[in-house]
Coordinates of C-alpha atoms and ligand atoms in Angstrom, one line a residue:
M231 CA 85.9 110.8 92.5
I232 CA 87.1 107.6 90.8
V233 CA 86.8 104.7 92.8
L234 CA 89.3 101.3 91.9
D235 CA 88.3 98.4 93.3
R236 CA 89.3 94.1 93.3
C237 CA 92.7 95.4 92.5
A238 CA 96.1 94.1 93.3
V239 CA 98.2 97.6 94.8
S240 CA 101.7 98.0 95.7
T241 CA 101.2 101.1 97.5
V242 CA 105.4 101.5 97.5
D243 CA 105.0 103.3 100.4
E244 CA 107.8 103.0 103.8
A245 CA 106.8 99.4 104.8
G246 CA 106.2 98.0 101.5
T247 CA 102.7 97.6 101.9
E248 CA 100.8 95.4 99.2
H249 CA 97.2 93.7 98.7
L250 CA 96.4 91.2 96.5
S251 CA 93.1 92.1 96.1
G252 CA 92.0 95.7 97.4
H253 CA 91.6 99.2 96.7
V254 CA 92.0 102.7 96.4
V255 CA 89.4 105.4 96.5
I256 CA 90.7 109.2 94.6
D257 CA 88.6 112.2 95.2
G258 CA 89.8 115.8 94.5
G259 CA 93.4 114.5 93.1
R260 CA 94.4 112.9 95.7
V261 CA 94.0 109.3 97.8
R262 CA 91.3 109.1 99.9
S263 CA 92.1 106.2 101.1
V264 CA 93.8 102.2 100.3
G265 CA 93.2 99.0 101.4
S266 CA 92.8 95.3 101.1
G267 CA 89.8 94.3 100.4
A268 CA 86.1 96.2 98.4
A269 CA 86.2 99.3 98.8
P270 CA 83.9 101.3 100.9
R271 CA 81.2 102.8 97.8
P272 CA 81.4 107.0 98.6
S273 CA 78.1 108.2 99.2
E274 CA 79.1 111.0 96.6
S275 CA 78.8 110.6 92.8
H276 CA 82.1 108.4 91.8
T277 CA 83.1 106.4 88.7
Y278 CA 83.9 102.9 89.9
V279 CA 85.9 101.1 88.4
D280 CA 86.5 97.5 88.5
A281 CA 89.7 96.4 88.2
S282 CA 90.1 93.0 89.0
S283 CA 93.1 91.4 87.5
C284 CA 94.8 94.3 87.7
L285 CA 98.3 95.4 89.6
V286 CA 97.9 99.6 90.8
T287 CA 101.1 101.4 91.6
P288 CA 102.6 104.9 91.8
G289 CA 102.5 106.8 88.1
L290 CA 106.4 106.2 87.3
I291 CA 109.2 108.8 87.2
N292 CA 111.8 108.7 84.5
T293 CA 114.2 111.2 86.2
H294 CA 116.1 112.2 82.8
H295 CA 115.5 112.8 79.3
H296 CA 115.9 114.3 76.3
L297 CA 112.4 114.9 74.5
Y298 CA 113.7 116.9 71.3
Q299 CA 116.0 113.8 70.5
W300 CA 112.4 112.7 69.1
A301 CA 113.2 113.7 66.1
T302 CA 116.5 112.2 65.6
R303 CA 116.4 108.3 66.7
G304 CA 118.3 105.4 65.1
L305 CA 121.6 107.6 63.7
A306 CA 124.9 106.9 64.8
T307 CA 123.4 103.3 66.5
D308 CA 127.6 101.8 66.8
A309 CA 129.1 104.8 68.1
T310 CA 130.7 105.6 71.3
L311 CA 129.0 108.1 73.5
F312 CA 131.3 111.3 72.2
E313 CA 131.1 110.3 68.3
W314 CA 127.3 109.8 68.6
L315 CA 127.0 113.3 70.4
T316 CA 129.3 114.6 67.2
T317 CA 127.4 112.7 64.6
L318 CA 124.5 114.4 66.0
Y319 CA 124.8 118.0 67.3
P320 CA 125.3 119.7 63.6
V321 CA 121.2 117.9 63.0
W322 CA 120.2 119.0 66.2
R323 CA 121.9 122.1 65.2
G324 CA 118.4 122.7 63.5
L325 CA 116.7 121.7 65.9
D326 CA 113.1 124.7 66.5
D327 CA 110.4 125.2 68.5
T328 CA 108.3 122.9 66.1
V329 CA 110.5 120.2 65.7
T330 CA 111.1 121.1 69.4
H331 CA 107.0 120.2 70.3
A332 CA 106.6 117.6 68.0
A333 CA 109.0 115.4 69.5
A334 CA 108.5 116.1 73.0
S335 CA 105.1 115.6 72.6
A336 CA 105.4 112.5 70.8
G337 CA 107.6 111.4 73.4
L338 CA 105.6 112.1 76.4
A339 CA 103.1 110.3 74.6
R340 CA 105.4 107.1 74.5
L341 CA 105.6 107.6 78.3
A342 CA 102.7 107.8 79.4
L343 CA 101.5 104.7 77.2
T344 CA 104.2 103.1 79.5
G345 CA 103.2 104.2 83.0
C346 CA 104.8 107.6 83.5
T347 CA 103.0 110.5 85.4
L348 CA 106.7 112.4 85.7
A349 CA 109.1 113.2 83.5
A350 CA 112.4 115.8 84.2
D351 CA 113.8 116.4 80.3
H352 CA 116.6 118.2 79.9
H353 CA 116.7 120.7 77.0
Y354 CA 119.8 121.5 76.1
V355 CA 119.6 122.3 72.8
F356 CA 119.3 126.0 71.8
P357 CA 119.6 127.0 68.3
S358 CA 120.0 130.7 67.1
G359 CA 117.1 131.4 65.0
G360 CA 115.6 128.2 66.6
G361 CA 112.8 130.4 68.5
D362 CA 111.5 129.9 72.2
V363 CA 112.0 125.7 72.2
F364 CA 111.8 125.4 76.1
D365 CA 108.5 127.5 75.4
A366 CA 107.5 124.5 72.7
L367 CA 108.5 121.8 75.4
V368 CA 106.5 123.6 78.4
S369 CA 103.5 123.7 76.0
A370 CA 104.1 119.7 74.8
G371 CA 104.3 118.9 79.2
R372 CA 100.6 120.4 79.1
R373 CA 99.5 118.9 76.0
I374 CA 99.8 115.3 76.9
G375 CA 99.1 116.0 80.2
I376 CA 101.6 114.6 82.6
R377 CA 104.2 116.6 85.1
L378 CA 107.4 118.1 83.7
E379 CA 110.2 118.3 85.3
A380 CA 111.5 120.8 82.7
I381 CA 114.7 121.3 83.2
R382 CA 116.4 124.8 81.6
G383 CA 120.3 123.2 80.4
S384 CA 122.8 124.9 78.2
M385 CA 126.1 124.6 76.6
D386 CA 128.9 127.6 76.5
R387 CA 131.8 125.5 75.9
G388 CA 132.4 124.8 72.2
Q389 CA 135.3 122.9 69.7
S390 CA 137.2 126.7 70.3
H391 CA 137.8 126.5 73.9
G392 CA 138.1 122.5 74.2
G393 CA 134.7 121.6 74.4
L394 CA 132.3 118.9 72.0
P395 CA 130.6 120.6 70.6
P396 CA 130.8 123.0 67.6
D397 CA 130.7 126.3 68.1
N398 CA 127.8 127.2 66.6
L399 CA 125.3 125.3 68.7
V400 CA 126.4 127.0 72.3
E401 CA 125.3 130.2 73.9
E402 CA 127.1 132.5 75.6
T403 CA 127.7 132.5 79.3
E404 CA 125.9 134.9 80.6
A405 CA 123.3 134.5 78.3
A406 CA 122.7 130.8 79.1
L407 CA 122.2 131.8 83.1
I408 CA 120.0 135.0 82.1
A409 CA 117.4 132.6 79.5
T410 CA 117.3 130.1 82.8
E411 CA 116.9 132.6 85.2
R412 CA 113.6 133.8 82.9
A413 CA 112.5 129.9 82.5
I414 CA 112.1 129.6 86.1
G415 CA 110.3 132.9 86.5
D416 CA 107.8 131.6 83.7
Y417 CA 107.2 128.2 84.5
H418 CA 108.4 127.7 87.4
S419 CA 106.3 126.3 90.1
T420 CA 106.7 125.3 94.1
A421 CA 103.2 123.6 94.7
D422 CA 103.7 120.3 95.5
D423 CA 100.7 118.9 92.5
A424 CA 102.6 121.4 90.5
L425 CA 102.6 120.1 86.7
V426 CA 105.3 121.7 85.5
R427 CA 108.7 122.6 88.0
V428 CA 111.9 123.7 86.5
A429 CA 115.5 123.1 87.1
V430 CA 118.6 124.5 86.0
G431 CA 121.2 121.6 83.7
P432 CA 124.4 123.2 82.4
C433 CA 124.6 119.6 80.2
S434 CA 128.3 118.2 81.0
P435 CA 131.7 118.5 81.9
F436 CA 133.4 118.2 77.6
S437 CA 130.1 121.0 76.9
V438 CA 129.6 123.4 79.5
S439 CA 132.6 126.1 81.5
R440 CA 133.7 126.1 84.7
E441 CA 132.2 129.2 84.4
L442 CA 128.8 127.9 84.4
M443 CA 128.7 125.0 86.0
T444 CA 129.6 127.7 89.0
G445 CA 127.2 129.9 87.8
A446 CA 124.0 127.5 87.3
A447 CA 124.4 126.2 90.9
D448 CA 124.5 130.0 92.4
L449 CA 121.1 130.8 90.7
A450 CA 119.7 127.5 91.3
R451 CA 120.4 128.0 94.6
R452 CA 119.1 132.1 94.8
N453 CA 115.1 130.3 93.1
D454 CA 115.6 127.5 95.6
V455 CA 116.0 124.7 92.4
R456 CA 117.3 122.0 91.2
L457 CA 121.0 121.0 89.5
H458 CA 121.0 118.6 87.5
T459 CA 124.0 117.6 84.9
H460 CA 125.5 113.9 82.8
L461 CA 128.2 112.7 85.2
A462 CA 130.4 109.9 84.9
E463 CA 128.9 107.7 82.0
T464 CA 132.6 107.5 80.1
M465 CA 136.2 106.7 80.5
D466 CA 136.5 109.0 77.5
E467 CA 134.9 111.7 79.6
E468 CA 136.8 110.5 83.2
E469 CA 140.6 110.8 81.3
Q470 CA 139.5 114.3 79.9
C471 CA 138.5 115.4 83.5
L472 CA 142.0 114.3 84.6
A473 CA 143.7 115.8 81.4
E474 CA 142.3 119.6 82.2
N475 CA 141.7 118.9 86.1
G476 CA 143.8 116.4 87.7
C477 CA 140.6 114.9 89.6
T478 CA 137.9 113.0 88.4
P479 CA 134.4 114.0 87.8
T480 CA 132.9 113.5 90.9
E481 CA 135.9 115.6 92.4
Y482 CA 135.3 118.0 89.8
A483 CA 131.7 118.1 90.4
E484 CA 132.5 118.7 94.5
Q485 CA 135.3 121.5 93.9
L486 CA 132.6 123.1 91.7
G487 CA 129.9 122.9 94.5
W488 CA 128.0 120.1 92.8
L489 CA 127.7 117.7 95.5
G490 CA 124.4 117.7 97.4
P491 CA 120.6 117.3 98.3
D492 CA 119.3 119.5 95.1
V493 CA 121.4 117.7 92.9
W494 CA 121.0 114.4 90.9
L495 CA 123.5 113.4 87.8
A496 CA 122.3 111.1 85.2
H497 CA 124.0 108.1 84.5
T498 CA 126.8 108.3 87.1
V499 CA 128.3 105.2 85.8
H500 CA 132.2 105.1 86.2
L501 CA 132.3 105.8 89.9
N502 CA 134.7 105.2 91.9
S503 CA 134.5 104.0 96.2
G504 CA 135.1 107.5 97.2
A505 CA 132.9 108.8 94.7
V506 CA 129.9 106.2 95.8
K507 CA 130.3 107.2 99.9
R508 CA 130.4 111.3 98.3
L509 CA 127.4 110.8 96.8
G510 CA 125.5 108.5 99.6
A511 CA 126.8 111.1 102.3
T512 CA 125.5 114.0 100.6
R513 CA 122.5 112.3 99.5
T514 CA 123.1 113.5 95.8
G515 CA 120.4 111.8 93.2
S516 CA 121.3 109.4 90.8
A517 CA 119.5 109.3 87.3
H518 CA 119.9 105.8 86.2
C519 CA 120.0 104.9 82.3
P520 CA 120.0 101.3 81.8
T521 CA 119.0 101.1 78.6
S522 CA 120.5 104.0 77.4
N523 CA 123.5 102.6 79.2
G524 CA 123.6 99.4 77.4
R525 CA 122.6 101.5 74.2
L526 CA 125.9 103.3 73.7
G527 CA 128.3 100.5 75.2
T528 CA 129.4 102.9 78.5
G529 CA 129.5 100.5 81.4
I530 CA 127.4 99.1 84.8
A531 CA 126.4 101.6 86.7
P532 CA 126.6 100.9 90.3
V533 CA 123.1 101.2 91.6
R534 CA 123.3 99.1 94.4
D535 CA 126.5 100.4 96.0
L536 CA 124.5 104.3 95.4
L537 CA 122.1 102.6 97.5
D538 CA 123.6 100.6 99.8
A539 CA 125.4 104.4 100.8
G540 CA 122.5 105.8 101.4
A541 CA 122.2 108.2 97.7
P542 CA 118.9 108.4 96.2
V543 CA 118.6 106.3 92.4
G544 CA 115.5 106.7 90.0
L545 CA 115.0 105.4 86.8
G546 CA 116.1 107.7 83.6
V547 CA 115.0 106.4 80.1
D548 CA 117.4 108.7 78.4
G549 CA 116.5 110.8 74.8
A550 CA 115.6 108.8 72.1
A551 CA 118.6 109.1 70.2
S552 CA 119.9 106.2 72.6
N553 CA 116.9 104.6 73.8
E554 CA 114.5 104.0 70.6
D555 CA 112.1 102.6 72.8
G556 CA 111.4 105.5 75.3
G557 CA 109.4 103.6 77.2
L558 CA 109.8 103.5 80.7
V559 CA 108.1 100.9 82.3
V560 CA 110.7 98.4 80.3
E561 CA 113.3 100.4 82.4
L562 CA 112.6 98.3 85.5
R563 CA 113.6 94.7 84.5
S564 CA 117.4 96.6 82.3
A565 CA 117.8 97.5 86.1
L566 CA 117.0 94.6 87.7
Y567 CA 118.9 93.2 85.2
Q568 CA 122.1 95.0 85.1
A569 CA 122.6 95.4 88.3
R570 CA 122.9 91.3 88.9
Q571 CA 124.4 91.1 85.7
R572 CA 127.2 93.5 88.6
G573 CA 126.4 92.0 92.0
G574 CA 124.6 88.5 91.3
P575 CA 120.8 87.7 92.0
G576 CA 120.8 88.9 95.6
A577 CA 122.2 92.7 93.6
M578 CA 118.2 94.0 93.2
D579 CA 114.6 92.3 93.5
A580 CA 112.1 93.2 91.3
R581 CA 109.7 95.3 94.1
K582 CA 113.3 97.2 94.9
A583 CA 113.4 97.9 90.7
L584 CA 109.6 99.3 91.0
W585 CA 110.9 101.5 93.9
M586 CA 113.5 103.2 92.1
G587 CA 110.5 103.6 89.0
T588 CA 108.1 105.4 91.6
M589 CA 109.9 107.0 95.3
G590 CA 113.6 106.6 94.6
G591 CA 112.2 109.0 91.5
A592 CA 110.5 111.0 93.4
Q593 CA 113.5 111.7 95.8
V594 CA 116.0 112.8 93.1
L595 CA 113.3 114.9 92.4
G596 CA 112.8 116.3 95.7
R597 CA 109.3 115.3 95.6
A598 CA 108.7 112.7 97.6
D599 CA 106.1 114.1 100.2
S600 CA 103.3 114.5 97.7
L601 CA 104.7 111.5 94.7
G602 CA 106.0 109.0 94.2
S603 CA 103.5 106.3 96.7
I604 CA 100.4 105.7 97.3
E605 CA 99.2 106.8 100.8
P606 CA 95.9 108.8 102.2
G607 CA 96.6 112.4 101.3
K608 CA 99.1 112.1 98.2
V609 CA 98.7 113.1 94.8
A610 CA 96.1 111.1 92.5
D611 CA 99.5 109.9 90.3
L612 CA 98.4 106.3 89.5
A613 CA 99.5 103.5 87.0
V614 CA 96.3 100.7 86.9
W615 CA 98.5 97.9 85.2
D616 CA 96.2 95.5 83.0
L617 CA 97.6 91.9 83.7
S618 CA 94.6 90.2 82.3
G619 CA 95.2 88.0 79.1
M620 CA 98.0 84.8 78.4
D621 CA 101.3 86.8 78.6
Y622 CA 100.4 87.1 82.7
A623 CA 98.5 84.3 83.0
G624 CA 99.1 82.2 86.5
I625 CA 102.0 84.7 87.1
A626 CA 101.2 84.1 91.4
D627 CA 102.6 87.7 91.9
P628 CA 101.5 91.4 90.1
V629 CA 105.1 92.9 90.8
A630 CA 106.7 90.5 89.3
A631 CA 104.4 90.2 86.8
L632 CA 104.7 93.9 85.2
V633 CA 108.8 94.0 86.2
L634 CA 109.7 90.8 84.7
G635 CA 107.3 89.6 82.6
T636 CA 106.6 91.5 79.1
P637 CA 105.3 95.3 79.9
P638 CA 102.1 95.2 80.3
P639 CA 99.2 97.5 78.8
L640 CA 97.4 100.6 81.1
K641 CA 94.0 100.3 81.8
L642 CA 94.5 103.6 83.6
L643 CA 97.3 106.3 83.9
I644 CA 96.1 108.6 86.3
V645 CA 97.8 112.3 86.8
G646 CA 96.4 114.4 89.8
G647 CA 92.9 112.2 89.6
E648 CA 92.2 112.9 85.9
V649 CA 92.1 110.1 83.5
V650 CA 95.4 110.3 81.1
V651 CA 95.5 106.9 79.3
R652 CA 92.4 104.4 79.2
D653 CA 92.3 101.0 78.2
G654 CA 95.5 101.9 76.3
V655 CA 94.5 104.8 74.6
L656 CA 96.2 108.5 74.8
L657 CA 93.0 110.7 76.2
T658 CA 95.2 113.5 75.2
A659 CA 96.0 113.4 72.2
S660 CA 95.8 111.7 68.7
T661 CA 98.9 109.5 68.8
D662 CA 98.2 109.3 64.6
E663 CA 98.8 112.9 64.6
L664 CA 101.9 112.6 67.0
A665 CA 103.3 110.4 64.6
R666 CA 102.8 112.5 61.7
D667 CA 104.1 115.5 62.8
L668 CA 107.1 113.7 64.5
S669 CA 107.5 112.1 60.4
A670 CA 107.7 115.3 59.5
A671 CA 110.0 116.9 62.2
S672 CA 112.2 113.9 61.5
A673 CA 112.5 115.6 57.8
K674 CA 112.6 118.6 58.4
L675 CA 116.0 118.2 60.3
Q676 CA 117.5 115.7 58.4
E677 CA 117.4 117.6 56.0
A678 CA 118.3 120.4 57.4
A679 CA 121.3 118.9 58.2
R680 CA 122.2 117.9 54.8
Ligands
LIG506 N1 123.6 109.5 77.1 C1 123.5 111.1 76.8 N2 124.7 111.5 76.7 C2 124.8 113.3 76.9 N3 126.2 114.0 77.8 C3 125.6 114.8 77.0 O1 126.7 115.8 77.2 N4 125.0 115.1 76.4 C4 124.7 113.8 76.4 C5 123.2 113.2 75.7 O2 122.7 113.6 75.4 N5 122.9 111.7 76.1

């Protein structure tokens, strides 16, 4: 049992309940109580934490990532998405299970250290001869100790079929579907506090055939798991889709059965008003990736419009090859700034940004019944932000300090009642070791690409 006392609490519950001086009691991996004033002292043995000068929020939820890309940061820094991908595909050809494990471990560590308790990772590169890279990803998740939505991605449309990736990087359609179903059987858990869930994720319309898109949707629905892909990220994609299919990417997705409450789409930058309405009406989720969209110069997603239309929207860090920082908390501020650049100062406030990074993400990943807010009975995934010190001195509103101020260090990161980060230090792995393995993995990939 853990008692967090004398802290500000932003519960992110339906009513937006906050306590300027309050407490949270955690028992058996769940929230036992949350409220104002001093914590009731339990009679059972417990760990007492004086969390004054801290803000407790739900753990942040990252709805889109490509963890393997930690091994290829800093390349093609001034390119469009298609130029960036065609530069990186040959490097990713060298990916294997050792590189994936090192990259994913470092990426998950960075996420944990920036407040993330659940990360969705879209792994879509499976080079022949690379060993079991999906297994390496899941094992990295277990090592670092945050929850993982492991998305078994795929590509089957190489250049000889009009796709963007080289032929030597794509899988056969049927083989990709069989491997995806195997990943679900091996790793998916339906428990409401599951540490690992599996979703189905053909990569993007320009790297996946129509057959794989529809086959993946059938497979996911047969197995009752979620569906994920990239959509409407650039105008290049839209132009290609119009030329090939005579419709926009959103219309194409709908034709293939790819809108619905069990689907979430990464980026959704280029949406016309009809597309926004369809995503809202079908409750299709969006993973909004503001930093990556800025790094690749793809545009500003219509997040305010999507929320107003009733579509769930969460935040995504995206792969570290298009977001070298790789941290999650800073995405709260990026999302707020981008919404305001598009829609003016009333388009988003700090609390809505925090909502997107927590409850919005839980909705997008279909886990809002157990995660995303601090309420009795819910799973105890919490970030305890340390707002002591000069950087936060005198900022009256702790939520504004979190979203608009310097990204704060963590006093604690708690996943299902287990402490993963204490006083800014990751407890589950040595960051020196992670850095050493990551450097070796990056060098190995770049060497292989020469
Ligand atoms: N930002 C990204 N967009 C993508 N589209 C695609 O097909 N792959 C990617 C990717 O890795 N990052």
